[in-house]
XYZ file of C-alpha atoms in Angstrom:
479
model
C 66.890 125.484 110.791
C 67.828 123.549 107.650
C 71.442 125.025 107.437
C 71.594 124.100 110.982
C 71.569 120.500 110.447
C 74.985 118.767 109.372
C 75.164 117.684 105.791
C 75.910 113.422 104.603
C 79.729 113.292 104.495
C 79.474 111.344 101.464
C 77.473 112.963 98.823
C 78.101 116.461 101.085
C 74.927 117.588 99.677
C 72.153 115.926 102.136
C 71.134 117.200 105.350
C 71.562 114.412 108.057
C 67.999 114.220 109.696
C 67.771 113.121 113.714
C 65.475 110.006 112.264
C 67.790 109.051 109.643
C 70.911 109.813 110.756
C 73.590 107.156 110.638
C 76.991 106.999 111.704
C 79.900 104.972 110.678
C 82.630 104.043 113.864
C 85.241 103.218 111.671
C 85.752 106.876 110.037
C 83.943 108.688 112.403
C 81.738 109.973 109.792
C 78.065 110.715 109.392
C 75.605 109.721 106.626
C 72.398 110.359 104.661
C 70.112 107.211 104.368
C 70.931 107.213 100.573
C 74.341 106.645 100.656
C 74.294 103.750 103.611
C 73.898 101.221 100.745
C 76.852 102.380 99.221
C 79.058 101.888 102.628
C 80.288 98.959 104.809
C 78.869 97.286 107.679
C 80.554 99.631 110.010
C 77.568 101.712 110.305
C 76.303 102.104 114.090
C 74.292 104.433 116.208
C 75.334 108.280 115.963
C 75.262 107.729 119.665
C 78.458 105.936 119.438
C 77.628 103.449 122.274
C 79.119 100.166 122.416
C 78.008 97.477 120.277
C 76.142 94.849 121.684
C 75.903 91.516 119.582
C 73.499 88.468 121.404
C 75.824 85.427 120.930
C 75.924 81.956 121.252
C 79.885 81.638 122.583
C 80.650 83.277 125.597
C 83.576 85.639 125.565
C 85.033 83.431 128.217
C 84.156 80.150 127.407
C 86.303 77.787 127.743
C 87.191 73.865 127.103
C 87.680 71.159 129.528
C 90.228 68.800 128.225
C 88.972 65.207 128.441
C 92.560 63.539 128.341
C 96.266 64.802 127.977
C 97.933 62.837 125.354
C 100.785 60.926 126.901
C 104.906 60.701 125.068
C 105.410 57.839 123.264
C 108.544 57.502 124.413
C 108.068 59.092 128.263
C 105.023 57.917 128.918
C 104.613 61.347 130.584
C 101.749 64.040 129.602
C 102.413 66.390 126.468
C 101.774 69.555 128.304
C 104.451 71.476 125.514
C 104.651 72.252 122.384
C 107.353 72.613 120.484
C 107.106 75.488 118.060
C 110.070 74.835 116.256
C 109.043 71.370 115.507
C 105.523 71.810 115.676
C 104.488 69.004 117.853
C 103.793 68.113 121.309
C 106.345 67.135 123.726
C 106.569 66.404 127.148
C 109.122 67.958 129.763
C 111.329 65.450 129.335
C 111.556 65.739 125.489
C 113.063 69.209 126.533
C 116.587 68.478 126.768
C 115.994 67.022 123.110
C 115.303 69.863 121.208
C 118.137 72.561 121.775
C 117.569 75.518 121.273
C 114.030 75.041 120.483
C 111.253 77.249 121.353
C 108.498 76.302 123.397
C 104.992 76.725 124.722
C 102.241 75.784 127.475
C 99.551 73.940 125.416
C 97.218 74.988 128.276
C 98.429 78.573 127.500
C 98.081 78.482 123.391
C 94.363 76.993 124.344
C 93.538 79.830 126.248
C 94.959 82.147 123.310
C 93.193 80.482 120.735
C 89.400 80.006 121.939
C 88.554 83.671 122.359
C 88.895 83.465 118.355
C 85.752 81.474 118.196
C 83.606 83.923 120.013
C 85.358 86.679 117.706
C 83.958 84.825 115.034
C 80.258 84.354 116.146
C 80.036 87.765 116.781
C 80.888 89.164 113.539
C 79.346 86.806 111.720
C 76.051 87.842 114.055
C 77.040 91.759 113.412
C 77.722 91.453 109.506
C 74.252 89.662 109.210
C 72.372 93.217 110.349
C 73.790 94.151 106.219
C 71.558 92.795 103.972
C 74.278 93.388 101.587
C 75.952 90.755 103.016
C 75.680 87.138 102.034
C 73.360 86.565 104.808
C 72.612 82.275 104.077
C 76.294 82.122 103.849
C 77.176 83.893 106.992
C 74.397 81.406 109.196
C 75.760 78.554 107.547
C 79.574 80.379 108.931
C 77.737 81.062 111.661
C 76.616 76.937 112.858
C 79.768 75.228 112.176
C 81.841 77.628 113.875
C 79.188 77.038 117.118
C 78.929 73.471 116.438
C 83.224 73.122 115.743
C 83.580 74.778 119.178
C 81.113 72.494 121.292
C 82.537 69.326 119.571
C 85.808 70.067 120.851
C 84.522 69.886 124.488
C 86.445 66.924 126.269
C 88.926 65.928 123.474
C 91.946 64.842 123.803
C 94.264 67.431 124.350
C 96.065 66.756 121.029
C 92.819 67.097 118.896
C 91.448 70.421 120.909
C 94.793 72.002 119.660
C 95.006 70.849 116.205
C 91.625 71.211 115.610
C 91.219 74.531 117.195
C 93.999 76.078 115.145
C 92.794 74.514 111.802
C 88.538 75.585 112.601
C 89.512 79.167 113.331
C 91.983 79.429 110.299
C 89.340 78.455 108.191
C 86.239 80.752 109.626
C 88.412 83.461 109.523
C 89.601 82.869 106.449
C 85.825 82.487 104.982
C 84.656 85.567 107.105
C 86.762 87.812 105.796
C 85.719 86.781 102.343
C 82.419 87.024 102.946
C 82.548 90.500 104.764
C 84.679 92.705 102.731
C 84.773 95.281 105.612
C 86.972 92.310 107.571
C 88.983 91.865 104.565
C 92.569 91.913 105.823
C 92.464 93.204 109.435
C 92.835 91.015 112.919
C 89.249 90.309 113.691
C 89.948 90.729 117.519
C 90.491 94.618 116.235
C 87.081 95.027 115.259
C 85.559 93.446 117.892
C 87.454 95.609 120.179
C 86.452 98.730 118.391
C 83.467 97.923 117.855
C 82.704 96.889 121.650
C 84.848 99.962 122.829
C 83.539 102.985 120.671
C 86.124 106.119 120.627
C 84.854 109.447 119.592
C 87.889 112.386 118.722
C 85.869 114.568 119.499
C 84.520 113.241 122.663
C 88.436 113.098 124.133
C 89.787 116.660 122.527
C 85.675 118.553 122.646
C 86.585 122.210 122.060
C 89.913 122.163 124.020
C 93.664 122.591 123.660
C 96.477 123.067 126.315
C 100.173 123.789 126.802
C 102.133 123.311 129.840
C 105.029 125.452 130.873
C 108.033 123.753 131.923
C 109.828 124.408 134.668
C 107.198 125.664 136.048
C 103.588 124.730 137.434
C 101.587 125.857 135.015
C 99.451 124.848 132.425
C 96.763 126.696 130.241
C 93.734 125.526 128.347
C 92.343 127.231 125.402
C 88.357 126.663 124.427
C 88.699 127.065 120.931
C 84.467 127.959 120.817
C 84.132 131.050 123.673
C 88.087 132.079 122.667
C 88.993 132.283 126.333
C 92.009 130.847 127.925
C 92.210 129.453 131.428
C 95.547 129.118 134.327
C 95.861 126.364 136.328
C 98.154 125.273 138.726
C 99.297 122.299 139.663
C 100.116 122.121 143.709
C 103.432 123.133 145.079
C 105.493 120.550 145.312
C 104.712 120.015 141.422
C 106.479 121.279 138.382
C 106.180 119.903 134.763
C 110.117 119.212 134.058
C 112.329 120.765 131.209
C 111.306 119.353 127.514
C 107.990 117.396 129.202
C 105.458 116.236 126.873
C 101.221 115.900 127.418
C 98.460 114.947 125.758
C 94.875 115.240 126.232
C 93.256 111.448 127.213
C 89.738 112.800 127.685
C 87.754 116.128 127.462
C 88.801 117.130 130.771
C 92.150 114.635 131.733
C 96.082 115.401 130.874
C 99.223 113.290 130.591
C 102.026 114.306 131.509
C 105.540 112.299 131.307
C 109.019 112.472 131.235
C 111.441 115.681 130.833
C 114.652 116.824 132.473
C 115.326 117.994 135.873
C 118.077 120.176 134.183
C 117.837 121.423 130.523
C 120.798 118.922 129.678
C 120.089 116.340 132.359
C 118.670 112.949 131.959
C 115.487 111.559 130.659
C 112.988 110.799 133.749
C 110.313 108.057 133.688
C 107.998 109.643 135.991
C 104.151 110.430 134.730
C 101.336 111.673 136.221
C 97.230 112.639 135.078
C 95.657 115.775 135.344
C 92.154 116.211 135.630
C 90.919 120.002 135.729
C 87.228 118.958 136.439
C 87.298 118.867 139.440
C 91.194 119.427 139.853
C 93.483 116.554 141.107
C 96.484 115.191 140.143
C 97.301 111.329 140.015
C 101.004 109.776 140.016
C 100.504 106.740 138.323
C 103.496 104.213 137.604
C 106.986 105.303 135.453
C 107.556 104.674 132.506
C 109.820 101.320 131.418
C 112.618 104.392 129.808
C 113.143 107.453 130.605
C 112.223 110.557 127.831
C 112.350 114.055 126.772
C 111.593 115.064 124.005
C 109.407 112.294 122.965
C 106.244 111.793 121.074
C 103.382 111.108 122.382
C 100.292 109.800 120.259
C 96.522 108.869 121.453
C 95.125 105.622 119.792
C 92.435 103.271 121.174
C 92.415 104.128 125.017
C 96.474 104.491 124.733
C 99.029 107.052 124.335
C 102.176 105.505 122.666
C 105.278 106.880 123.630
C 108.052 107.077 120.725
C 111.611 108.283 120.530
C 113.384 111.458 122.604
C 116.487 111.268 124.910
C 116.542 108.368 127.220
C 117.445 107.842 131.244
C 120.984 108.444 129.891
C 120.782 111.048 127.481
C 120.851 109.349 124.505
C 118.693 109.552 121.418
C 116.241 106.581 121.641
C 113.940 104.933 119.476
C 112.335 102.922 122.254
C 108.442 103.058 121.948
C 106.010 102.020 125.023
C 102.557 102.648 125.528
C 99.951 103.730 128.219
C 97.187 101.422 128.766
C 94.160 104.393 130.199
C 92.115 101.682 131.269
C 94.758 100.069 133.878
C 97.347 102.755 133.892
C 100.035 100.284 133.516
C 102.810 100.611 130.751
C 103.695 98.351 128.034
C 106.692 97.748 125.775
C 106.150 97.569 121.970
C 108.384 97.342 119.410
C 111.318 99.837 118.453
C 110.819 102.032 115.440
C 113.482 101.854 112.703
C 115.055 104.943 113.058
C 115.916 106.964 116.304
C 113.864 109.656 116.364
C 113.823 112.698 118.774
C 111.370 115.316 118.604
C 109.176 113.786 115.874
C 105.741 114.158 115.115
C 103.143 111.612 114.587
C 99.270 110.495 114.150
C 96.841 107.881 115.169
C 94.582 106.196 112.755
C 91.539 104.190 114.475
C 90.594 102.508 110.677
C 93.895 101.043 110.598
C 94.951 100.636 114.130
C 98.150 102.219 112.988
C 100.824 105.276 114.022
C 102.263 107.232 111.596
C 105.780 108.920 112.534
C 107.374 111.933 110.707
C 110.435 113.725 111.364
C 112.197 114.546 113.771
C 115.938 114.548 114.675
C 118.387 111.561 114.626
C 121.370 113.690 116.200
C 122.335 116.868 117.557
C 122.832 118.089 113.510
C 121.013 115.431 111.755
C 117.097 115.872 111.197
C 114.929 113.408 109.226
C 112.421 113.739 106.661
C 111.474 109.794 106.771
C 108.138 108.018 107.736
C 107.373 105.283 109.231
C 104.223 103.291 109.899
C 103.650 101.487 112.936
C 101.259 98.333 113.009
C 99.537 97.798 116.328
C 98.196 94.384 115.609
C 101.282 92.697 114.034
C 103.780 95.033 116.923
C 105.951 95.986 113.548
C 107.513 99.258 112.151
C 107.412 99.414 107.883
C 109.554 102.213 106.552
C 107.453 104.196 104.168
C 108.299 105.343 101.126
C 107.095 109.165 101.764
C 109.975 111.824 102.098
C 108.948 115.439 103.836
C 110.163 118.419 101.739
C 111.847 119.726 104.500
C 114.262 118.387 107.051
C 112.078 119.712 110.528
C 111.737 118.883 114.390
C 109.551 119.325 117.174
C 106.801 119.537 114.335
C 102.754 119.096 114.825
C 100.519 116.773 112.637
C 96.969 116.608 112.754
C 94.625 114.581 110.217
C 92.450 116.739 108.197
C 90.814 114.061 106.441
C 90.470 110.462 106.258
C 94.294 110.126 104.759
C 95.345 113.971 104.643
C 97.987 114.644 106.953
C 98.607 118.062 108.082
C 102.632 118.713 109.311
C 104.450 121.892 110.505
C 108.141 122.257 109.954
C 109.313 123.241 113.310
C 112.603 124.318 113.323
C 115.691 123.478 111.886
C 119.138 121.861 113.663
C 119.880 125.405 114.173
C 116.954 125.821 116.575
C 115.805 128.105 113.535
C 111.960 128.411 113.305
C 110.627 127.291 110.016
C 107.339 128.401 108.342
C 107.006 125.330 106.109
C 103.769 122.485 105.756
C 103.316 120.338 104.219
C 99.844 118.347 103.364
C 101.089 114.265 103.046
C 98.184 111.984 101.206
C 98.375 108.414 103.238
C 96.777 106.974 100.073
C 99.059 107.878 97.490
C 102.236 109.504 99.532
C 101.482 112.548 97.683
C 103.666 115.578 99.659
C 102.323 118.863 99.109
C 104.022 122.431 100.409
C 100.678 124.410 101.171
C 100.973 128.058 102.032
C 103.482 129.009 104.791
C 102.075 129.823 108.099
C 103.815 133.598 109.666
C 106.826 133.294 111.337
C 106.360 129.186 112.040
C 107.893 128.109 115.472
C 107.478 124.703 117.013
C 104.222 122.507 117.515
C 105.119 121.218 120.986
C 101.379 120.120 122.144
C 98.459 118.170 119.927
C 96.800 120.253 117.685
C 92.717 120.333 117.122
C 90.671 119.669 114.291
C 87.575 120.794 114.851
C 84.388 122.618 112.416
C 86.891 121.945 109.407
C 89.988 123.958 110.920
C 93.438 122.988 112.561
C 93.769 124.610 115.626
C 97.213 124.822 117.175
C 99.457 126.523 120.128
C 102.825 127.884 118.156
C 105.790 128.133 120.551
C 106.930 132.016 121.361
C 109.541 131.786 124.465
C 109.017 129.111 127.596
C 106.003 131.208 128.676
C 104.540 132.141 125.915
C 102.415 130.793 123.014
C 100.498 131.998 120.018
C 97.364 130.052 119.025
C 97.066 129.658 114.885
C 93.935 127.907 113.018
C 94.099 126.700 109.426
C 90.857 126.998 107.303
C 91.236 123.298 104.931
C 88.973 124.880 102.880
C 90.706 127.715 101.624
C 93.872 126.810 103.049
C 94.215 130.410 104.786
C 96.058 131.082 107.988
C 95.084 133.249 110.644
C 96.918 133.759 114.303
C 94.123 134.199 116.804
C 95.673 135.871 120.110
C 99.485 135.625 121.750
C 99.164 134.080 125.144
């Protein structure tokens, strides 16, 4: 029964016991009660349930202005502010500052007090560490509370100066205090730590493919080795060069593709859910796609690159919101990028891109890091050892990332990967997988393998694992 039990993922020599077991949400990693002391204050429940923090604020609290500050020279309300100036003006001061940018003061107000109840609950949640400096964080802790109640029916020139200046400084304090917060948004944490997200609880033991032009779709469960048809109804077909992505352990995306192998981009996208079976429209996407990327991250799929509504190689980037199926637009990557690959990393709230092809006969090795918080691409200074597209990448470790090669402009399969190190932007070749072929759906990591559908023809696929152990290949079945 020992040899049953999972072992710490630290020391990787304890066995995790139901009464001690502890998990940490941040790298989705399991722990012995020995080596807790030498982690963070991200350790939660192995249930991975929400976290629930008993605080003072209210996350919708709010402030009732007792007076609006009125122009000197006006004599109307300053209900602006200038941004470019820095300073409140009224609507008459508009025609004043050309070309200035400005803002509702009312707005910034309701963008800046959410920060306060942010604070008190971290503050609150980093005191469960006795590593922490727990006096400290209660002293943090009662002028934040205090700051917040004072501002109650102040002017509305001293609610905005001093709300900016108070959560400056608690932040600023906070994140020396906590090390854990140490430069990320604290509105991240909060969120992931009031919105848990398991890998394994959106993949479980599943993979699929979808065949385009067609309406089918197959899923593979990776632990009884049996393979499953479905159909979508009649009147539905995924298009040429569609993409999906899992979005729970039993849901699909699907989006974009071509009508006609050489047609245009489409912006239509729909869910599948196999348990029970239905199929939801839900609204287009801002661009049309094909040959996108598609990457899962925090309750949304990001949508990167591929030919857009006109055929054109894109490097527009959107993203799903699961929660209220609506679409948003996020910054453009660097490059163009069509038939990339990429990963999602929850610690960092970040994408990674790699690949990928710029034109018809140019293909990238580049890779570029997208920052979720901040809405900004960085160029990284990692280069791939091969020039690939329509490639796979799966993590197989906190900053190990696993890439295929694809094929190359030629439409030549390539048996190339290569093993990139986030940390140090290390790029290994590991051993070449037979025959290679594209990675056109996620892979799985699951029990210390990469599991993967390798693409054959249109209607065909052959399902590979990699051990990241011994590095060893093995092709499981043709399908």
């Amino acid at each position: 029964m020992e040899n049953l039990l999972p072992v710490c993922s630290l020391c990787e020599i304890k066995t995790i016991h139901t009464k001690s077991e502890a998990y940490c949400e941040f790298n989705k990693k399991k722990y012995c009660m020995q080596c807790i002391s030498k982690l963070t204050t991200s350790i939660v429940p192995t249930s991975c349930k929400p976290v629930n923090v008993n605080t003072d604020l209210k996350e919708n609290a709010s402030i009732s202005i007792g007076s609006w500050d009125k122009c000197s020279t006006h004599g109307h309300k300053e209900r602006l502010l200038c941004v470019t100036c820095n300073s409140p003006v009224c609507v008459l001061c508009v025609p004043n500052h050309d070309l200035h940018k400005f803002q509702s003061i009312e707005d910034l107000l309701v963008e800046y007090l959410p920060h306060f109840y942010e604070i008190d609950f971290l503050t609150k949640y980093a005191q469960k560490d006795i590593k922490n400096d727990i006096e400290g964080l209660k002293v943090l802790e009662n002028k934040n509370i205090k700051a917040f109640n004072k501002l109650q029916n102040q002017t509305s020139g001293i609610i905005l100066n001093k709300c900016r200046n108070k959560i400056e400084k608690y932040s600023k304090r906070l994140q020396e205090k906590v090390p854990f917060y140490s430069g990320k948004i604290l509105s991240s944490i909060v969120y992931q730590l009031k919105n848990p997200y398991n890998y394994e609880e959106r993949l479980g033991t599943f993979m699929h493919w979808i065949q385009w032009n067609s309406s089918n779709f197959f899923t593979y469960n990776i632990l009884t080795n049996i393979t499953t048809a479905h159909i979508l109804p009649e009147e539905l077909k995924f298009p040429h060069f569609c993409r999906s992505i899992q979005i729970s352990s039993s849901k699909i995306l699907a989006c974009g593709g071509r009508d006609q192998p050489n047609g245009n981009g489409l912006t239509r996208a729909f869910i599948i859910d196999f348990k029970p079976f239905s199929v939801k429209n839900i609204p287009d996407m801002h661009s049309g796609r094909a040959n996108h990327l598609l990457i899962f991250l925090s309750n949304f799929v990001y949508v990167i690159g591929g030919c857009d509504h006109e055929n054109k190689y894109s490097n527009r980037v959107e993203r799903l919101c699961i929660k209220k199926l609506t679409w948003e637009l996020q910054a453009n990557c660097n490059e163009i990028r069509d038939s990339s690959a990429g990963v999602g990393i929850e610690s960092e709230n970040a994408l990674y891109v790699f690949g990928g092809r710029y034109s018809q006969k140019t293909i990238l090795t580049t890779v570029e890091k997208f920052l979720v918080d901040s809405n900004i691409w960085i160029s990284l200074d990692i280069k791939l050892k091969y020039s690939g597209m329509v490639l796979g990448s799966i993590m197989v470790s906190e900053k190990d990332v696993l890439i295929f090669a694809g094929q190359d402009e030629n439409a030549i399969p390539l048996t190339k990967v290569n093993l990139v190190n986030l940390n140090t932007n290390e790029v290994r070749e590991i051993e070449d997988f037979s025959q290679g072929g594209c990675v056109l759906n996620e892979p799985v990591f699951y029990n210390g393998k990469v599991y993967t559908f390798v693409f054959v023809s249109g209607s065909s696929r052959k399902i590979c694992s990699w051990d990241s152990k011994t590095y060893v290949w093995n092709s499981i079945i043709s399908q």
